[in-house]
Each structure stands twice: as C-alpha cells, then as structure tokens.
Short mmCIF file of N, CA and C in Angstrom, two decimals:
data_model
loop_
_atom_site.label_atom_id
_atom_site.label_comp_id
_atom_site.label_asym_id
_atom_site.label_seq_id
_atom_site.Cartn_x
_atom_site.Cartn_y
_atom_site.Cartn_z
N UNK A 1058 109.61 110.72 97.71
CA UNK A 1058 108.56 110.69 98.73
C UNK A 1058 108.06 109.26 98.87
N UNK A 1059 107.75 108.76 100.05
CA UNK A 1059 107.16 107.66 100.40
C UNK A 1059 105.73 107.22 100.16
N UNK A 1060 105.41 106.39 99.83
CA UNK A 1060 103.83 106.09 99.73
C UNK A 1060 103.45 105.65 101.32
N UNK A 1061 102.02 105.91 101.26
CA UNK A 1061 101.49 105.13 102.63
C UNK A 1061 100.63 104.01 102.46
N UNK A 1062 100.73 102.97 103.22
CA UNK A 1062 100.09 101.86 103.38
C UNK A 1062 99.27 101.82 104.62
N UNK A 1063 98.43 100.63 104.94
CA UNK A 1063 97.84 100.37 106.22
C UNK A 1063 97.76 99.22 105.89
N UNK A 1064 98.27 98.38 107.16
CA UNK A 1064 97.82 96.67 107.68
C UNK A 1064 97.11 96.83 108.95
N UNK A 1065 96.29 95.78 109.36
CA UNK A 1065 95.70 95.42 110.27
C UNK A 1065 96.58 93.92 110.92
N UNK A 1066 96.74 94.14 112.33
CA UNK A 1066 97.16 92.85 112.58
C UNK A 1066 97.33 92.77 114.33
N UNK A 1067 97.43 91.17 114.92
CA UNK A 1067 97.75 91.35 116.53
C UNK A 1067 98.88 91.59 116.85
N UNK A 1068 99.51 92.92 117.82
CA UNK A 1068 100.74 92.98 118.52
C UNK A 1068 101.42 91.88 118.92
N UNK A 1069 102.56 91.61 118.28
CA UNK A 1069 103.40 90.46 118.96
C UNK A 1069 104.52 90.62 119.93
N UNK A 1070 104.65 92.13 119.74
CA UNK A 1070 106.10 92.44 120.80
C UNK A 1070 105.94 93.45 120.67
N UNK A 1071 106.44 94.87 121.48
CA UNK A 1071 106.29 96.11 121.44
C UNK A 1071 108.09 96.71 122.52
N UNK A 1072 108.74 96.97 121.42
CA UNK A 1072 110.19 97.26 121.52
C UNK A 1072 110.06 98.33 122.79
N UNK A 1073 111.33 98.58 123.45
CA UNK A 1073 110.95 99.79 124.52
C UNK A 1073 111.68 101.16 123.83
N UNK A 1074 111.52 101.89 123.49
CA UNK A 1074 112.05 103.06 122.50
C UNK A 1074 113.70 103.88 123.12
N UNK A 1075 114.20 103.72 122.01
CA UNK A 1075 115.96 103.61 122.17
C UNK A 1075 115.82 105.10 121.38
N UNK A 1076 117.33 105.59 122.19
CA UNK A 1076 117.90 106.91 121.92
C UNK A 1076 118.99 106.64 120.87
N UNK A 1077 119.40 107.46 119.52
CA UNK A 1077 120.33 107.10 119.03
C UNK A 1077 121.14 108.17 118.95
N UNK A 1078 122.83 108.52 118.58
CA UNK A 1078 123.37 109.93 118.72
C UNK A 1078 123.48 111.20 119.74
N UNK A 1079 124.07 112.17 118.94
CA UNK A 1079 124.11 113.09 120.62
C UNK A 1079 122.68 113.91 120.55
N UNK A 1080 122.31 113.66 118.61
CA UNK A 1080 121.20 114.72 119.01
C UNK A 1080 119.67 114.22 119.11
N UNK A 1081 119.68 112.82 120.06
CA UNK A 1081 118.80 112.61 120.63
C UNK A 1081 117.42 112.08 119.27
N UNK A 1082 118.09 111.49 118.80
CA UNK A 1082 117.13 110.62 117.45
C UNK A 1082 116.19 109.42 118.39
N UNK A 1083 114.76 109.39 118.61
CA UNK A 1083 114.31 108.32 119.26
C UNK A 1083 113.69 107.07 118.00
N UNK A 1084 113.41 106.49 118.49
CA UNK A 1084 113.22 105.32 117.92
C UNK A 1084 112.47 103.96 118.57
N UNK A 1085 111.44 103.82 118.21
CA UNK A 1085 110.39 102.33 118.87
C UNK A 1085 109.90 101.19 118.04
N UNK A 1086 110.89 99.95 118.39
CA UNK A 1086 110.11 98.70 117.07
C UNK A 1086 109.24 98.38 117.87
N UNK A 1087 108.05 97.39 116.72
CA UNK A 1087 107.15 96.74 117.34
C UNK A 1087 106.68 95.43 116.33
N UNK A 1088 106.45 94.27 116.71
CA UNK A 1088 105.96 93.05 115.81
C UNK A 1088 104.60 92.75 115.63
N UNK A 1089 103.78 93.09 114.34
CA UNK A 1089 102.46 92.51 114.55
C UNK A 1089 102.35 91.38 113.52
N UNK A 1090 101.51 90.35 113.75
CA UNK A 1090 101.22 89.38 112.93
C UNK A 1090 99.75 90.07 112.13
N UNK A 1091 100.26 89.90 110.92
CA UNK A 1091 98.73 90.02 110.37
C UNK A 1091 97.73 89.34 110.18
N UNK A 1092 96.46 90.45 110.12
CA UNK A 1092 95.31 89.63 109.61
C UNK A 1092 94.28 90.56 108.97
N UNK A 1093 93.33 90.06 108.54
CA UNK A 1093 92.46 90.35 107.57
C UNK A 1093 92.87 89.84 106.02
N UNK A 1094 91.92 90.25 105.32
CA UNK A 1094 91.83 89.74 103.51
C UNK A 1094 93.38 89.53 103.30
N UNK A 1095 93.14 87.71 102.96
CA UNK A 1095 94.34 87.14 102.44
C UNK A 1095 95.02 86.64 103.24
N UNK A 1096 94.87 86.93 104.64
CA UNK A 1096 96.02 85.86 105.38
C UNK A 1096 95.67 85.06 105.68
N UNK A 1097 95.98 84.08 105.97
CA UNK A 1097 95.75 82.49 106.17
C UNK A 1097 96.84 81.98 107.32
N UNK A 1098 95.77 81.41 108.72
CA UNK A 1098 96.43 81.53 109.68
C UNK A 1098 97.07 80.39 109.76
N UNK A 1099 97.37 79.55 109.16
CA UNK A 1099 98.42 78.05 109.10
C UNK A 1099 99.80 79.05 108.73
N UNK A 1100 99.95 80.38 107.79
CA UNK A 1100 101.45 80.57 106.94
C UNK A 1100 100.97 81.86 107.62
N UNK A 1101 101.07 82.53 109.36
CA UNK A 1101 101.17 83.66 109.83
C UNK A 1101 102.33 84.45 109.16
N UNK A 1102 102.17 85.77 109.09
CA UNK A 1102 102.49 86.76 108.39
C UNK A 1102 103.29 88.03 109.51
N UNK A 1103 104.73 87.83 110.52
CA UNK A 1103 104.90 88.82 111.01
C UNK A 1103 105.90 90.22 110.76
N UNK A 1104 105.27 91.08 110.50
CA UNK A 1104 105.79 92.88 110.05
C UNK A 1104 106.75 93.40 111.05
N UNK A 1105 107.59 93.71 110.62
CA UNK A 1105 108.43 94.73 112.06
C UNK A 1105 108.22 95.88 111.96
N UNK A 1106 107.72 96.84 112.55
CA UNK A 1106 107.54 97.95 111.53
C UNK A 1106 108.37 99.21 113.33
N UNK A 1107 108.14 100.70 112.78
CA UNK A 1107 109.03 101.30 113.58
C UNK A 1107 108.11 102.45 113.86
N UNK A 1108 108.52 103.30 115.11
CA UNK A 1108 108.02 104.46 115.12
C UNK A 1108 109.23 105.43 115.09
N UNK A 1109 108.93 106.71 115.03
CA UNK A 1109 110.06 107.28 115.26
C UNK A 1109 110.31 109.00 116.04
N UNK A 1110 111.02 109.39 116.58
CA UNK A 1110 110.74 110.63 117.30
C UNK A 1110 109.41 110.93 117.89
N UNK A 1111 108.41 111.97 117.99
CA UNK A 1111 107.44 112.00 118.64
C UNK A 1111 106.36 110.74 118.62
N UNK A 1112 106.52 110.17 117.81
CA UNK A 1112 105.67 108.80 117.29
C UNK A 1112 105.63 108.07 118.33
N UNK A 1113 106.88 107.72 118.77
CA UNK A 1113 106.94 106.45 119.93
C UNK A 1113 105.92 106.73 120.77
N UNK A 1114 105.20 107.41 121.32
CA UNK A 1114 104.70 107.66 122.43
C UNK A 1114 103.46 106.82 121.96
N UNK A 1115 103.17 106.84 120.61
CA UNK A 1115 101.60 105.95 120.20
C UNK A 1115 101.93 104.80 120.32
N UNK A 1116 102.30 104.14 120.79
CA UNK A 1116 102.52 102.56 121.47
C UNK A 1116 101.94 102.04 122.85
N UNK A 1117 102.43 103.37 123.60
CA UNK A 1117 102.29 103.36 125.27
C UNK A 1117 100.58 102.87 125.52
N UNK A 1118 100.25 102.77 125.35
CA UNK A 1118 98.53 102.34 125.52
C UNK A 1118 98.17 101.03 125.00
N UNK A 1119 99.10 100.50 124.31
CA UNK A 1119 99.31 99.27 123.99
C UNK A 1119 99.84 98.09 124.71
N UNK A 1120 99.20 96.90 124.35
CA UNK A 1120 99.89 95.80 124.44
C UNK A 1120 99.79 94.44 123.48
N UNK A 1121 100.71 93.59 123.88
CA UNK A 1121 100.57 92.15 122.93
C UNK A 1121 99.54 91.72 123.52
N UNK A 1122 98.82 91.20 122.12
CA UNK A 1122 97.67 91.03 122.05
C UNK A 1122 96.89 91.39 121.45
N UNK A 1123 96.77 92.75 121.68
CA UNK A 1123 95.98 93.81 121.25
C UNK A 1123 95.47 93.85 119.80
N UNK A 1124 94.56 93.70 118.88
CA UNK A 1124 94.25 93.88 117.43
C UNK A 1124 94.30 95.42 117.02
N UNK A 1125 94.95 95.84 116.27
CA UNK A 1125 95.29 97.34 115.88
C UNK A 1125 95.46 97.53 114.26
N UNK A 1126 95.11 98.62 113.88
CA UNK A 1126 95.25 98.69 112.65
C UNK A 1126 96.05 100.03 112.69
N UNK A 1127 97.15 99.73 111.64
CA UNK A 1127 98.44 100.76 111.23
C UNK A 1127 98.65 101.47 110.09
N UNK A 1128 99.17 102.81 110.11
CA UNK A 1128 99.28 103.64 108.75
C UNK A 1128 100.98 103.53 109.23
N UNK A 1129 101.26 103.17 107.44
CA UNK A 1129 102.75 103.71 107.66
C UNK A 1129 103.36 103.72 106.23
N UNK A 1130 104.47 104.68 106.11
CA UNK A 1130 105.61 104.57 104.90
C UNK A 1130 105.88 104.26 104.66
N UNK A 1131 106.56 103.39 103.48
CA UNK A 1131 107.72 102.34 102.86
C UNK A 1131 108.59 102.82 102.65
N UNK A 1132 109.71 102.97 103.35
CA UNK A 1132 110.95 103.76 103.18
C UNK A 1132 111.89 103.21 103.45
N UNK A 1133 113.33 103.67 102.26
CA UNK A 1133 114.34 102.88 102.03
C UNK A 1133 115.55 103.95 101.56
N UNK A 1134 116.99 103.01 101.58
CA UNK A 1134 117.83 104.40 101.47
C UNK A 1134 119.00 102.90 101.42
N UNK A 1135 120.05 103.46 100.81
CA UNK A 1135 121.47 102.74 100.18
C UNK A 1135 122.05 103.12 101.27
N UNK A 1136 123.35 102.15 101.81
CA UNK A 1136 124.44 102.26 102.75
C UNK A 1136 125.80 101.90 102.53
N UNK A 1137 126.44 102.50 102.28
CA UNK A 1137 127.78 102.22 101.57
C UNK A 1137 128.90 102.23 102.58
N UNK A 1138 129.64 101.31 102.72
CA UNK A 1138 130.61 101.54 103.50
C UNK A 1138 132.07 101.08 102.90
N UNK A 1139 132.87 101.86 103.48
CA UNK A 1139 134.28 101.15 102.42
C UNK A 1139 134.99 99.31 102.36
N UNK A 1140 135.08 99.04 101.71
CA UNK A 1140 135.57 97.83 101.24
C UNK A 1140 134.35 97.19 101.92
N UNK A 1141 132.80 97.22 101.38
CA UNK A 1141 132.14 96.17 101.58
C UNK A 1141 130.98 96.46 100.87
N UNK A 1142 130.18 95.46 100.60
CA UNK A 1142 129.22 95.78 99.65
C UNK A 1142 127.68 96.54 99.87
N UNK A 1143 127.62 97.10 98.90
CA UNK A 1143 126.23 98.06 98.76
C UNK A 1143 125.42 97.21 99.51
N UNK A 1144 124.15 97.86 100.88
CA UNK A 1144 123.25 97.15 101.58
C UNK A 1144 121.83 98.16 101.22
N UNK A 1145 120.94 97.74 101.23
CA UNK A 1145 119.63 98.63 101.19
C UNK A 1145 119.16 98.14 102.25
N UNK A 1146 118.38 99.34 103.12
CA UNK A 1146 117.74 99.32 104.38
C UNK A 1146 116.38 99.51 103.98
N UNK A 1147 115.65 98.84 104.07
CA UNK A 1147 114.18 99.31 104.11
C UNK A 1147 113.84 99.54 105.33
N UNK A 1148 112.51 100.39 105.45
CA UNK A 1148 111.71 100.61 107.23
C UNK A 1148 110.15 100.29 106.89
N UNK A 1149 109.58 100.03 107.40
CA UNK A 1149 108.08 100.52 107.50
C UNK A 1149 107.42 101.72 108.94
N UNK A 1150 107.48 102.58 108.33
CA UNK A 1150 107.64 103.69 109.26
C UNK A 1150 106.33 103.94 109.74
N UNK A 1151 105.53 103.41 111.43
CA UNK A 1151 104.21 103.74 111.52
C UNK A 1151 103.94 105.53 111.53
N UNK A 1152 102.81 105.69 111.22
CA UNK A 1152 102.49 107.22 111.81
C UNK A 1152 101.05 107.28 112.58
N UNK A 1153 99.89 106.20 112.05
CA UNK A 1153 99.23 106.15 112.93
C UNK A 1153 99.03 104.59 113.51
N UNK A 1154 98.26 104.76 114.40
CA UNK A 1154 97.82 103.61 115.06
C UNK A 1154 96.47 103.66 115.90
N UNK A 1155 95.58 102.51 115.45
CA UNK A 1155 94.46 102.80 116.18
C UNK A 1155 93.86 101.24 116.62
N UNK A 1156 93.02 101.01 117.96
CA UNK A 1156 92.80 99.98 118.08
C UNK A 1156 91.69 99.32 116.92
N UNK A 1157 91.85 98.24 116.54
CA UNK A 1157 90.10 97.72 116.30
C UNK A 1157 88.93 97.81 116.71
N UNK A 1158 89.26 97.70 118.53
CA UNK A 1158 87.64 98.33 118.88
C UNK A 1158 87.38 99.59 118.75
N UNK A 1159 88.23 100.11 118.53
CA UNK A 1159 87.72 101.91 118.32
C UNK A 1159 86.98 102.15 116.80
N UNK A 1160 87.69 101.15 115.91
CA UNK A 1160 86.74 101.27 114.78
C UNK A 1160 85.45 102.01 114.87
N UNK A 1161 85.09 102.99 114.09
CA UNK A 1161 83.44 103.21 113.93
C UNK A 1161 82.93 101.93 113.44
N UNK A 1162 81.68 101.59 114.22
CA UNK A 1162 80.78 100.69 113.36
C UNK A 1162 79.65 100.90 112.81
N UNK A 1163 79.43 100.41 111.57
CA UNK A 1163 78.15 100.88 110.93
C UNK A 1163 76.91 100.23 111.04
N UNK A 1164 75.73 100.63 111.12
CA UNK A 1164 74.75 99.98 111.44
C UNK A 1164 74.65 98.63 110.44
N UNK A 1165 74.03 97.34 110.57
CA UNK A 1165 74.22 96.60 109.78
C UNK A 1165 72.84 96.01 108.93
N UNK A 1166 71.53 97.05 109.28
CA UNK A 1166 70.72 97.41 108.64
C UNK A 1166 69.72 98.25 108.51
N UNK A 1167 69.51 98.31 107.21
CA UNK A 1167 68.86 100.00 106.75
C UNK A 1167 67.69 100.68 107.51
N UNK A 1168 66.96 101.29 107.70
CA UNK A 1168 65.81 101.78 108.32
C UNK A 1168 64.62 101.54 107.86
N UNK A 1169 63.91 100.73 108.22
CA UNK A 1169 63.03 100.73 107.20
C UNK A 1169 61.94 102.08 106.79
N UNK A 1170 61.61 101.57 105.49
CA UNK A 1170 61.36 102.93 104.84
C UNK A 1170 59.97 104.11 105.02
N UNK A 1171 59.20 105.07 105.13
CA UNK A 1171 58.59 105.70 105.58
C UNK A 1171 57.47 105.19 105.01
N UNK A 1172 56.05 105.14 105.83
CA UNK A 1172 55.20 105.15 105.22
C UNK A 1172 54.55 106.00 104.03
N UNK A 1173 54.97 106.90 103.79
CA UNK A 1173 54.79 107.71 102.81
C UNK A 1173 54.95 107.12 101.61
N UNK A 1174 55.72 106.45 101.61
CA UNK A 1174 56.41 105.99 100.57
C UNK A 1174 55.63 104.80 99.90
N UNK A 1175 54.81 104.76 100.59
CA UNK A 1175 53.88 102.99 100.55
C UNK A 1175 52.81 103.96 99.40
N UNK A 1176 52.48 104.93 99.29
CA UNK A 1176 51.49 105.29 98.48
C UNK A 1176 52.16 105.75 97.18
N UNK A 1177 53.17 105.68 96.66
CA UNK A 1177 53.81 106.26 95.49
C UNK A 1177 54.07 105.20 94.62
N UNK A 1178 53.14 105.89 93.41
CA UNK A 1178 53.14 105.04 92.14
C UNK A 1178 54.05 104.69 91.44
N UNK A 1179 54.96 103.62 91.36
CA UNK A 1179 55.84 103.20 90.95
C UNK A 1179 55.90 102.98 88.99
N UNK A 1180 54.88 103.11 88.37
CA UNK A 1180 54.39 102.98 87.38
C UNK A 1180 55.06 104.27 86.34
N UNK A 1181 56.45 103.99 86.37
CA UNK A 1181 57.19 105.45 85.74
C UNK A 1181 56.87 105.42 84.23
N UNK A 1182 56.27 106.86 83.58
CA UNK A 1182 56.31 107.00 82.37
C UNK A 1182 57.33 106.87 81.14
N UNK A 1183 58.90 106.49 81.62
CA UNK A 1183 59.69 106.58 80.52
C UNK A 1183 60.34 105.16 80.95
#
C-alpha cells in the first residue's frame, strides 16, 4: 500500500489527459514548482506528479499559475524487459487538489474575553 503525502506549490504546466490501451486507461501530467517550509526560491523545486482515470477531470478548473495544494501517493513498481536491465518507475499519484484561496482561514485574533470574567478571583488555593 502507498503512503500519502501533500505539497503545496505554483502550476507550471498542466498535461492534456491521454488515453492508453483498448481498455481505455486515462491519464493527466501536470508540473508544479514548490513552495512553502523549506524551499528557497534561488534552487526552485519542480514535481511531475499524475492524475489518473476519473481524477483527470480535477485539473480542468485550473491553470498555470495558479497556487494549489496536492494530496497524493508514492507509488512504484519494477519493469523487466528481456535482454535489458531492471528499471523502477516511480509516480506521484494526485487524488486531491485544492486551490490556496479556498483554504479556510482562521481568525488571526482571539475574542476578547467576557466581562464576567473581570470579577474572578484569581487567588487559587492550591
């Protein structure tokens, strides 16, 4: 089983989604550069990552540019072919995708506190 990850980062390209086989396997790359904690924009950081079968369609509302934050799989698998050597394929397989501005935001300070509270003796016995 695959673990899941999430990066945050800006769309750099958004693949147009390819058919593979007769039984209709879909498939959508896309390039984001990352950002948030730890990247450092002099040594940009760009991910290829994939969608796949019903997935592709979470792209369409997108574009380059766009700041988005991604859930996806780390998934990998051996390829053997005769007279040539063992290859490993890795993917990063998205499943979700959501913009940055959609983020919930949290208020960025507290309420201040009830007057009630102004009369309570702070003077605890233990």
């Amino acid at each position: 089983m695959s673990r899941g990850f999430e990066v945050t980062g800006i769309i750099h390209t958004i693949g147009d989604t390819q058919s593979f086989g007769q039984n209709g396997f879909t498939k959508r790359e896309f390039v984001i550069k990352l950002t948030g904690e730890g990247e450092k924009e002099e040594y940009p950081n760009y991910v290829a990552l994939e969608l796949i079968k019903d997935k592709c369609a979470l792209m369409d509302s997108y574009q380059p540019g766009d700041e988005i934050k991604v859930q996806f799989n780390l998934n990998g698998r051996l390829w053997n072919a005769p007279g040539k050597p063992e290859k490993c394929f890795t993917s990063l397989q998205a499943w979700r995708v959501e913009r940055m501005d959609d983020a919930p935001q949290f208020a960025q300070q507290q309420p201040a506190p009830s007057q009630a509270y102004n009369d309570f003796d702070d003077d605890v016995p233990f």
